[in-house]
Tab-separated table of C-alpha atoms and ligand atoms in Angstrom:
chain	number	residue	atom	x	y	z
P	144	MET	CA	6.754	-22.486	22.950
P	145	ALA	CA	6.254	-18.738	23.153
P	146	GLU	CA	4.577	-17.038	20.177
P	147	TYR	CA	5.884	-13.494	20.126
P	148	TYR	CA	4.026	-10.768	18.255
P	149	LEU	CA	4.604	-7.041	18.304
P	150	GLY	CA	1.789	-4.467	18.175
P	151	LEU	CA	2.211	-0.828	17.072
P	152	MET	CA	-0.529	1.731	17.557
P	153	SER	CA	-0.765	5.485	17.361
P	154	GLY	CA	-4.296	6.676	18.031
P	155	THR	CA	-6.208	9.831	17.266
P	156	SER	CA	-4.717	11.623	20.302
P	157	MET	CA	-1.287	11.397	18.604
P	158	ASP	CA	0.232	11.246	22.069
P	159	GLY	CA	2.848	8.726	20.913
P	160	ILE	CA	3.422	5.277	19.459
P	161	ASP	CA	2.328	2.501	21.793
P	162	ALA	CA	4.520	-0.544	21.181
P	163	VAL	CA	3.926	-3.897	22.849
P	164	LEU	CA	5.578	-7.273	22.687
P	165	VAL	CA	3.209	-10.075	23.605
P	166	ASP	CA	3.242	-13.821	23.831
P	167	LEU	CA	0.074	-15.091	22.156
P	168	GLN	CA	0.554	-18.840	22.626
P	169	ASN	CA	-2.380	-19.019	25.069
P	170	ALA	CA	-5.874	-17.551	24.800
P	171	ARG	CA	-4.893	-14.888	27.330
P	172	PRO	CA	-2.138	-12.628	25.913
P	173	GLU	CA	0.928	-12.272	28.065
P	174	LEU	CA	2.513	-8.845	27.940
P	175	VAL	CA	6.303	-9.175	27.764
P	176	CYS	CA	7.324	-5.564	27.261
P	177	ALA	CA	5.547	-2.283	26.451
P	178	GLN	CA	6.563	1.287	25.858
P	179	THR	CA	5.229	4.536	24.405
P	180	PHE	CA	7.595	6.277	21.990
P	181	ALA	CA	7.142	10.010	21.443
P	182	TRP	CA	6.797	11.193	17.847
P	183	PRO	CA	9.734	13.390	16.833
P	184	ASP	CA	8.469	17.002	17.087
P	185	ALA	CA	8.713	17.725	13.353
P	186	ILE	CA	6.667	14.631	12.459
P	187	ARG	CA	4.063	15.280	15.132
P	188	GLN	CA	3.640	18.826	13.861
P	189	GLN	CA	3.149	17.621	10.290
P	190	LEU	CA	0.662	14.966	11.425
P	191	SER	CA	-1.365	17.506	13.394
P	192	GLN	CA	-1.301	19.956	10.503
P	193	ILE	CA	-2.610	17.361	8.038
P	194	VAL	CA	-5.314	16.138	10.390
P	195	ASP	CA	-6.435	19.677	11.223
P	196	GLN	CA	-6.255	20.989	7.629
P	197	PRO	CA	-6.508	17.978	5.319
P	198	GLU	CA	-7.388	20.157	2.316
P	199	VAL	CA	-3.958	21.802	2.143
P	200	VAL	CA	-1.673	18.763	2.020
P	201	SER	CA	0.434	18.091	-1.096
P	202	LEU	CA	1.019	14.600	-2.473
P	203	HIS	CA	4.748	15.160	-2.082
P	204	SER	CA	4.539	15.902	1.627
P	205	LEU	CA	2.044	13.072	2.143
P	206	GLY	CA	4.409	10.605	0.461
P	207	GLN	CA	7.320	11.750	2.584
P	208	LEU	CA	5.266	11.658	5.764
P	209	ASP	CA	4.195	8.090	5.007
P	210	ALA	CA	7.869	7.115	4.659
P	211	LEU	CA	9.014	8.987	7.760
P	212	THR	CA	6.240	7.660	9.989
P	213	GLY	CA	6.930	4.130	8.676
P	214	GLU	CA	10.582	4.505	9.700
P	215	THR	CA	9.578	5.840	13.122
P	216	PHE	CA	7.255	2.874	13.697
P	217	ALA	CA	10.092	0.554	12.660
P	218	TYR	CA	12.571	2.128	15.084
P	219	ALA	CA	10.003	1.882	17.892
P	220	ALA	CA	9.592	-1.849	17.157
P	221	GLN	CA	13.354	-2.409	17.023
P	222	SER	CA	13.928	-0.529	20.229
P	223	LEU	CA	11.210	-2.452	22.065
P	224	ALA	CA	12.523	-5.836	20.881
P	225	ARG	CA	16.012	-4.843	22.016
P	226	GLU	CA	14.687	-3.751	25.413
P	227	ALA	CA	12.828	-7.072	25.749
P	228	GLY	CA	15.973	-8.986	24.701
P	229	ILE	CA	14.050	-10.814	21.955
P	230	ALA	CA	15.631	-11.276	18.525
P	231	ALA	CA	13.773	-10.218	15.371
P	232	GLU	CA	13.739	-13.809	14.073
P	233	ASP	CA	11.857	-14.900	17.196
P	234	ILE	CA	9.028	-12.416	16.551
P	235	LEU	CA	6.397	-13.970	14.301
P	236	ALA	CA	4.932	-10.687	13.093
P	237	ILE	CA	4.310	-7.030	13.737
P	238	GLY	CA	0.731	-5.749	13.610
P	239	SER	CA	0.927	-2.066	12.738
P	240	HIS	CA	-2.208	0.035	12.793
P	241	GLY	CA	-0.491	3.151	11.427
P	242	GLN	CA	-1.544	6.720	12.090
P	243	THR	CA	-5.002	7.650	10.860
P	244	LEU	CA	-4.947	10.777	8.699
P	245	PHE	CA	-8.545	10.649	7.528
P	246	HIS	CA	-11.432	8.348	8.430
P	247	ALA	CA	-14.483	8.744	6.193
P	248	PRO	CA	-16.677	5.661	6.654
P	249	ASN	CA	-19.826	7.434	5.450
P	250	SER	CA	-18.526	9.215	2.359
P	251	THR	CA	-19.244	7.780	-1.093
P	252	PRO	CA	-17.088	5.912	-1.667
P	253	ALA	CA	-16.081	5.321	1.952
P	254	PHE	CA	-12.404	5.171	2.929
P	255	SER	CA	-10.019	5.301	5.845
P	256	HIS	CA	-6.446	6.434	5.357
P	257	GLN	CA	-3.552	5.508	7.641
P	258	CYS	CA	0.106	6.404	7.126
P	259	GLY	CA	3.256	4.585	8.278
P	260	ASP	CA	4.701	2.674	5.300
P	261	PRO	CA	4.696	-1.039	6.293
P	262	ASN	CA	7.293	-1.824	3.587
P	263	ARG	CA	9.770	0.150	5.627
P	264	ILE	CA	8.731	-1.529	8.877
P	265	ALA	CA	9.348	-4.992	7.370
P	266	GLU	CA	12.578	-3.879	5.676
P	267	ILE	CA	14.131	-2.148	8.702
P	268	THR	CA	13.069	-4.657	11.360
P	269	GLY	CA	13.359	-7.853	9.310
P	270	ILE	CA	10.015	-8.894	10.817
P	271	THR	CA	6.916	-9.827	8.793
P	272	THR	CA	4.501	-6.916	9.099
P	273	VAL	CA	0.721	-6.870	8.840
P	274	ALA	CA	-0.859	-3.460	8.221
P	275	ASP	CA	-3.755	-1.657	6.509
P	276	PHE	CA	-6.329	-3.380	8.718
P	277	ARG	CA	-9.310	-1.141	8.067
P	278	ARG	CA	-9.804	-1.020	4.315
P	279	ARG	CA	-10.877	-4.609	3.688
P	280	ASP	CA	-13.744	-4.209	6.142
P	281	ILE	CA	-14.725	-0.974	4.374
P	282	ALA	CA	-14.539	-2.755	1.004
P	283	ALA	CA	-17.007	-5.283	2.458
P	284	GLY	CA	-19.406	-2.462	3.310
P	285	GLY	CA	-18.306	-1.912	6.923
P	286	GLN	CA	-17.193	1.144	8.858
P	287	GLY	CA	-13.628	-0.188	9.100
P	288	ALA	CA	-13.991	0.521	12.815
P	289	PRO	CA	-13.968	-0.349	15.587
P	290	LEU	CA	-11.729	-3.379	15.000
P	291	VAL	CA	-10.838	-4.103	18.623
P	292	PRO	CA	-14.169	-5.767	19.596
P	293	ALA	CA	-13.146	-9.231	18.310
P	294	PHE	CA	-10.121	-9.001	20.585
P	295	HIS	CA	-12.204	-7.703	23.506
P	296	GLN	CA	-14.530	-10.671	23.002
P	297	ALA	CA	-11.658	-13.172	22.959
P	298	VAL	CA	-10.014	-11.789	26.082
P	299	PHE	CA	-12.662	-10.142	28.259
P	300	SER	CA	-16.003	-11.864	27.635
P	301	SER	CA	-17.640	-14.085	30.231
P	302	PRO	CA	-20.233	-16.812	29.546
P	303	ASP	CA	-22.170	-15.967	32.733
P	304	GLN	CA	-22.322	-12.192	32.592
P	305	ASP	CA	-23.000	-9.274	30.249
P	306	ARG	CA	-19.950	-7.059	30.153
P	307	ALA	CA	-18.849	-4.039	28.201
P	308	VAL	CA	-15.396	-2.696	27.400
P	309	LEU	CA	-14.885	1.046	27.087
P	310	ASN	CA	-11.769	2.431	25.407
P	311	ILE	CA	-11.253	6.144	26.006
P	312	GLY	CA	-8.655	7.269	23.480
P	313	GLY	CA	-8.954	10.317	21.238
P	314	MET	CA	-12.410	8.984	20.444
P	315	ALA	CA	-14.265	6.665	22.819
P	316	ASN	CA	-15.496	3.258	21.741
P	317	LEU	CA	-17.689	0.732	23.480
P	318	THR	CA	-17.796	-3.047	22.994
P	319	VAL	CA	-20.872	-4.807	24.366
P	320	LEU	CA	-20.176	-8.455	25.237
P	321	PRO	CA	-23.384	-10.332	26.027
P	322	GLY	CA	-22.920	-13.341	28.311
P	323	LYS	CA	-25.402	-15.401	26.266
P	324	ALA	CA	-25.020	-16.277	22.615
P	325	ALA	CA	-26.029	-12.842	21.332
P	326	PRO	CA	-23.944	-10.906	18.810
P	327	VAL	CA	-21.241	-8.569	20.029
P	328	LEU	CA	-21.979	-4.893	19.508
P	329	GLY	CA	-19.319	-2.221	19.178
P	330	PHE	CA	-19.248	1.402	18.095
P	331	ASP	CA	-17.730	4.811	18.768
P	332	THR	CA	-19.676	6.729	21.400
P	333	GLY	CA	-18.213	10.064	20.231
P	334	PRO	CA	-15.217	12.012	21.498
P	335	GLY	CA	-12.949	10.583	24.162
P	336	ASN	CA	-10.096	12.873	25.167
P	337	VAL	CA	-9.866	14.827	21.921
P	338	LEU	CA	-11.876	17.939	22.832
P	339	MET	CA	-10.495	18.187	26.367
P	340	ASP	CA	-6.955	17.799	24.962
P	341	ALA	CA	-7.500	20.491	22.320
P	342	TRP	CA	-8.865	23.024	24.840
P	343	HIS	CA	-6.180	22.240	27.391
P	344	ARG	CA	-3.433	22.560	24.804
P	345	ARG	CA	-4.782	25.925	23.647
P	346	HIS	CA	-5.083	27.452	27.121
P	347	ARG	CA	-2.467	25.650	29.195
P	348	HIS	CA	0.082	24.855	26.458
P	349	ASP	CA	0.321	21.280	27.625
P	350	PRO	CA	-1.065	18.145	25.917
P	351	TYR	CA	-3.675	17.066	28.476
P	352	ASP	CA	-5.421	17.847	31.755
P	353	LYS	CA	-3.814	15.462	34.230
P	354	GLY	CA	-6.444	13.678	36.285
P	355	GLY	CA	-8.994	16.275	35.131
P	356	ALA	CA	-7.547	18.659	37.759
P	357	TRP	CA	-8.112	21.809	35.699
P	358	ALA	CA	-11.662	20.777	34.747
P	359	ALA	CA	-12.304	20.260	38.475
P	360	GLN	CA	-11.708	23.999	39.024
P	361	GLY	CA	-14.509	24.906	36.619
P	362	GLU	CA	-18.264	24.557	36.489
P	363	CYS	CA	-20.258	22.962	33.712
P	364	LEU	CA	-21.998	25.471	31.440
P	365	SER	CA	-25.354	23.834	30.863
P	366	ALA	CA	-26.121	25.844	27.702
P	367	LEU	CA	-22.854	24.680	26.146
P	368	LEU	CA	-23.436	21.089	27.225
P	369	GLU	CA	-26.917	21.092	25.665
P	370	THR	CA	-25.553	22.567	22.424
P	371	LEU	CA	-22.813	19.931	22.192
P	372	LEU	CA	-25.326	17.155	22.873
P	373	GLU	CA	-27.242	18.175	19.732
P	374	HIS	CA	-24.600	16.636	17.469
P	375	PRO	CA	-26.447	14.169	15.181
P	376	PHE	CA	-23.750	11.484	15.525
P	377	LEU	CA	-24.856	10.914	19.117
P	378	GLN	CA	-28.385	9.907	18.060
P	379	GLN	CA	-27.275	7.647	15.200
P	380	VAL	CA	-27.761	3.946	15.764
P	381	PRO	CA	-24.729	1.652	15.399
P	382	PRO	CA	-22.819	0.631	13.321
P	383	LYS	CA	-21.082	3.979	13.572
P	384	SER	CA	-17.571	5.329	13.919
P	385	THR	CA	-16.105	8.790	14.036
P	386	GLY	CA	-12.853	10.719	14.205
P	387	ARG	CA	-11.156	14.075	14.317
P	388	GLU	CA	-12.764	14.986	10.992
P	389	VAL	CA	-15.992	15.372	13.026
P	390	PHE	CA	-15.078	16.079	16.660
P	391	CYS	CA	-12.213	18.590	16.702
P	392	ALA	CA	-11.254	22.086	17.872
P	393	ASN	CA	-12.930	23.663	14.809
P	394	TRP	CA	-16.246	22.024	15.670
P	395	LEU	CA	-15.932	23.184	19.283
P	396	ASP	CA	-15.243	26.763	18.126
P	397	GLU	CA	-18.336	26.638	15.898
P	398	GLN	CA	-20.472	25.501	18.845
P	399	LEU	CA	-19.048	28.237	21.086
P	400	GLY	CA	-19.869	30.724	18.311
P	401	ARG	CA	-23.457	29.450	18.121
P	402	LEU	CA	-23.926	30.042	21.845
P	403	ARG	CA	-23.448	33.839	21.726
P	404	LEU	CA	-22.510	33.999	25.405
P	405	THR	CA	-23.312	37.396	26.936
P	406	SER	CA	-20.112	37.424	29.012
P	407	PRO	CA	-16.919	35.570	28.098
P	408	ALA	CA	-16.832	32.103	29.646
P	409	LYS	CA	-13.959	31.105	31.891
P	410	ALA	CA	-11.616	28.659	30.145
P	411	GLU	CA	-11.853	26.170	33.024
P	412	ASP	CA	-15.671	26.208	32.813
P	413	ILE	CA	-15.401	25.176	29.177
P	414	GLN	CA	-12.931	22.432	30.099
P	415	ARG	CA	-15.385	21.163	32.707
P	416	SER	CA	-18.239	21.283	30.200
P	417	LEU	CA	-16.185	19.223	27.725
P	418	LEU	CA	-15.484	16.655	30.420
P	419	GLU	CA	-19.196	16.495	31.283
P	420	PHE	CA	-20.047	16.151	27.585
P	421	THR	CA	-17.601	13.268	27.201
P	422	ALA	CA	-18.866	11.496	30.328
P	423	ARG	CA	-22.533	12.025	29.348
P	424	THR	CA	-22.163	10.687	25.806
P	425	ILE	CA	-20.329	7.614	27.096
P	426	ALA	CA	-22.887	6.967	29.844
P	427	ASP	CA	-25.820	7.514	27.451
P	428	ALA	CA	-24.325	4.971	25.035
P	429	VAL	CA	-23.903	2.403	27.818
P	430	ARG	CA	-27.474	2.911	29.038
P	431	ARG	CA	-28.936	2.746	25.544
P	432	HIS	CA	-26.939	-0.111	24.053
P	433	ALA	CA	-25.600	-2.127	26.964
P	434	ALA	CA	-28.638	-2.157	29.226
P	435	GLY	CA	-27.856	-5.619	30.634
P	436	THR	CA	-24.249	-4.764	31.465
P	437	ARG	CA	-23.336	-4.920	35.130
P	438	GLN	CA	-19.598	-4.528	34.628
P	439	LEU	CA	-17.779	-1.912	32.546
P	440	LEU	CA	-14.073	-2.562	31.896
P	441	VAL	CA	-12.216	0.640	31.025
P	442	CYS	CA	-9.014	1.102	29.027
P	443	GLY	CA	-7.236	3.865	27.064
P	444	GLY	CA	-5.577	7.022	28.374
P	445	GLY	CA	-8.888	8.467	29.583
P	446	ALA	CA	-8.925	5.786	32.291
P	447	HIS	CA	-6.296	7.965	34.041
P	448	ASN	CA	-8.574	11.003	34.107
P	449	THR	CA	-9.875	10.660	37.670
P	450	LEU	CA	-12.638	13.243	37.359
P	451	LEU	CA	-13.855	11.819	34.040
P	452	MET	CA	-14.013	8.328	35.539
P	453	GLN	CA	-15.819	9.662	38.598
P	454	ARG	CA	-18.443	11.407	36.451
P	455	ILE	CA	-18.988	8.316	34.271
P	456	ALA	CA	-19.448	6.258	37.448
P	457	GLU	CA	-21.938	8.803	38.822
P	458	PHE	CA	-23.933	8.777	35.574
P	459	LEU	CA	-23.987	4.972	35.540
P	460	GLY	CA	-25.013	4.469	39.156
P	461	ASP	CA	-25.075	0.773	39.937
P	462	ILE	CA	-22.811	-0.481	37.108
P	463	GLU	CA	-19.456	-1.673	38.430
P	464	ILE	CA	-16.576	0.151	36.777
P	465	ALA	CA	-13.229	-1.613	36.666
P	466	SER	CA	-9.895	-1.229	34.934
P	467	THR	CA	-8.966	-3.841	32.330
P	468	GLU	CA	-5.923	-4.342	34.562
P	469	ASP	CA	-8.178	-6.250	36.977
P	470	PHE	CA	-8.845	-8.598	34.040
P	471	GLY	CA	-5.207	-9.145	33.120
P	472	LEU	CA	-4.309	-6.310	30.753
P	473	HIS	CA	-3.138	-2.819	31.714
P	474	PRO	CA	-5.417	-0.116	30.213
P	475	ASP	CA	-2.554	1.623	28.382
P	476	TRP	CA	-1.748	-1.388	26.199
P	477	VAL	CA	-5.080	-2.948	25.219
P	478	GLU	CA	-5.296	-1.312	21.775
P	479	ALA	CA	-1.717	-2.126	20.756
P	480	VAL	CA	-2.079	-5.733	21.977
P	481	ALA	CA	-5.279	-5.941	19.909
P	482	PHE	CA	-3.334	-5.143	16.721
P	483	ALA	CA	-0.687	-7.756	17.549
P	484	TRP	CA	-3.570	-10.222	18.027
P	485	LEU	CA	-5.201	-9.126	14.747
P	486	ALA	CA	-1.877	-9.682	12.932
P	487	LYS	CA	-1.847	-13.255	14.209
P	488	ALA	CA	-5.445	-13.741	13.016
P	489	THR	CA	-4.507	-12.448	9.563
P	490	LEU	CA	-1.498	-14.756	9.245
P	491	GLN	CA	-3.708	-17.682	10.233
P	492	GLY	CA	-6.255	-16.685	7.608
P	493	GLN	CA	-8.844	-15.873	10.288
P	494	PRO	CA	-11.290	-12.973	9.919
P	495	GLY	CA	-10.664	-10.079	12.329
P	496	ASN	CA	-13.796	-7.999	11.829
P	497	LEU	CA	-17.179	-8.607	13.420
P	498	PRO	CA	-19.944	-7.782	10.909
P	499	SER	CA	-22.356	-7.181	13.829
P	500	VAL	CA	-19.999	-4.360	14.872
P	501	THR	CA	-18.736	-2.759	11.670
P	502	GLY	CA	-21.766	-3.459	9.475
P	503	ALA	CA	-19.661	-5.343	6.902
P	504	SER	CA	-21.594	-7.835	4.772
P	505	HIS	CA	-19.404	-10.741	5.939
P	506	PRO	CA	-16.343	-11.620	8.045
P	507	VAL	CA	-13.079	-10.815	6.247
P	508	VAL	CA	-9.388	-11.467	6.802
P	509	LEU	CA	-8.017	-8.004	7.555
P	510	GLY	CA	-4.893	-6.299	6.330
P	511	ALA	CA	-1.992	-6.876	3.996
P	512	VAL	CA	1.145	-8.903	4.752
P	513	TYR	CA	4.663	-7.574	4.090
P	514	PHE	CA	6.943	-10.571	4.456
P	515	ALA	CA	10.305	-10.266	6.190
O	882	ATP	N1	-3.116	11.073	33.764
O	882	ATP	C1	-3.986	11.449	32.823
O	882	ATP	N2	-4.996	12.297	33.097
O	882	ATP	C2	-5.882	12.683	32.170
O	882	ATP	N3	-5.845	12.248	30.905
O	882	ATP	C3	-4.871	11.383	30.566
O	882	ATP	C4	-3.907	10.914	31.482
O	882	ATP	N4	-3.075	10.056	30.836
O	882	ATP	C5	-3.515	9.987	29.572
O	882	ATP	N5	-4.587	10.782	29.387
O	882	ATP	C6	-5.344	11.022	28.160
O	882	ATP	O1	-5.223	9.912	27.309
O	882	ATP	C7	-4.856	10.339	25.988
O	882	ATP	C8	-4.121	9.255	25.289
O	882	ATP	O2	-4.924	8.101	25.308
O	882	ATP	P1	-4.736	6.930	24.275
O	882	ATP	O3	-3.299	6.750	23.998
O	882	ATP	O4	-5.533	5.776	24.768
O	882	ATP	O5	-5.469	7.558	23.013
O	882	ATP	P2	-5.197	7.378	21.478
O	882	ATP	O6	-3.726	7.378	21.247
O	882	ATP	O7	-6.002	8.404	20.798
O	882	ATP	O8	-5.760	5.941	21.165
O	882	ATP	P3	-7.030	5.419	20.337
O	882	ATP	O9	-7.649	6.563	19.605
O	882	ATP	O10	-6.477	4.414	19.417
O	882	ATP	O11	-7.916	4.746	21.306
O	882	ATP	C9	-4.078	11.603	26.214
O	882	ATP	O12	-4.111	12.417	25.060
O	882	ATP	C10	-4.816	12.209	27.391
O	882	ATP	O13	-5.932	12.932	26.953
O	883	MG	MG1	-2.166	6.893	22.313
């Protein structure tokens, strides 16, 4: 008997809502249907504004945004189920990550805030909804992130080989899966696409640099690269996680200001430097924390950036780089499938966090359940 779950994810890139319908009856998830739904322009603008200037948001607009994003998630789920031809009553649950507005794992007290009211998702779809995955891990002393490593372990690990999974979303995160009985490691390496997207949007008025084609026209500015590499997050030892509160356009502007370039830099040279920075920080993290890894499985939108992938491969030399697609799951849908899988774990009363990854004091059942 099929066990249908639906996963909803909108990451830090805010490029859209990834919705997946999966059959989780076997250990290997079977993707039934998947689609990315664009945020309505007005909502996307409000989301970007809040993330870029969190200090100016009013409680009234935050409350309304939570409701509106919840409705949008619900319509995405409904539309996907319709497309798949699967009735709501045949879907056991929705796992909804929500949209992160602020992730502050190191503040005192720590917190992580996602919007996308799950009450509305359950009410509109008539499907039991699991949401608010991060805060229980934080309450247990963890970073609340990354939460995908347990899923990566279940689906991509091999008993005979050390592997690592790299997700290049807005931020980039690495899961180290030792072949032997050693604990799984997982952490954010730093920015994924976020800086390249911000620079591209500013200069080319388009959300991202397809294939890294624009970056390919520029040359890396070594002074800028060295300045960016000084960020203290990069030297921190895991557990660690980050977000747009740290790596964003404002931070980039500050670093450009620090440089005091004698002549104005060409925009494409800066784009190339940001690509090099992203590739370097990822490769450094693999070398430092996944030394035994011979195979790196890549997912997330950054997997489509040909030049970025080429530079990561050049930095990593003899490590084989593959797409998660070669291991049964298309790179665009891994994160959303992970939240469908985490919803199932929650409903079964199974912990979804890995304390070796998040730093939590113990395994916890993640999220809250909103019954249909
Ligand atoms: N063809 C492409 N060429 C270059 N970059 C691409 C391409 N397709 C997607 N991307 C990049 O991938 C990004 C979206 O990736 P993804 O959806 O994995 O990130 P996300 O939503 O931030 O997820 P998360 O933060 O949860 O991992 C886009 O913003 C863009 O930068
Ligand atoms: Mg996305």
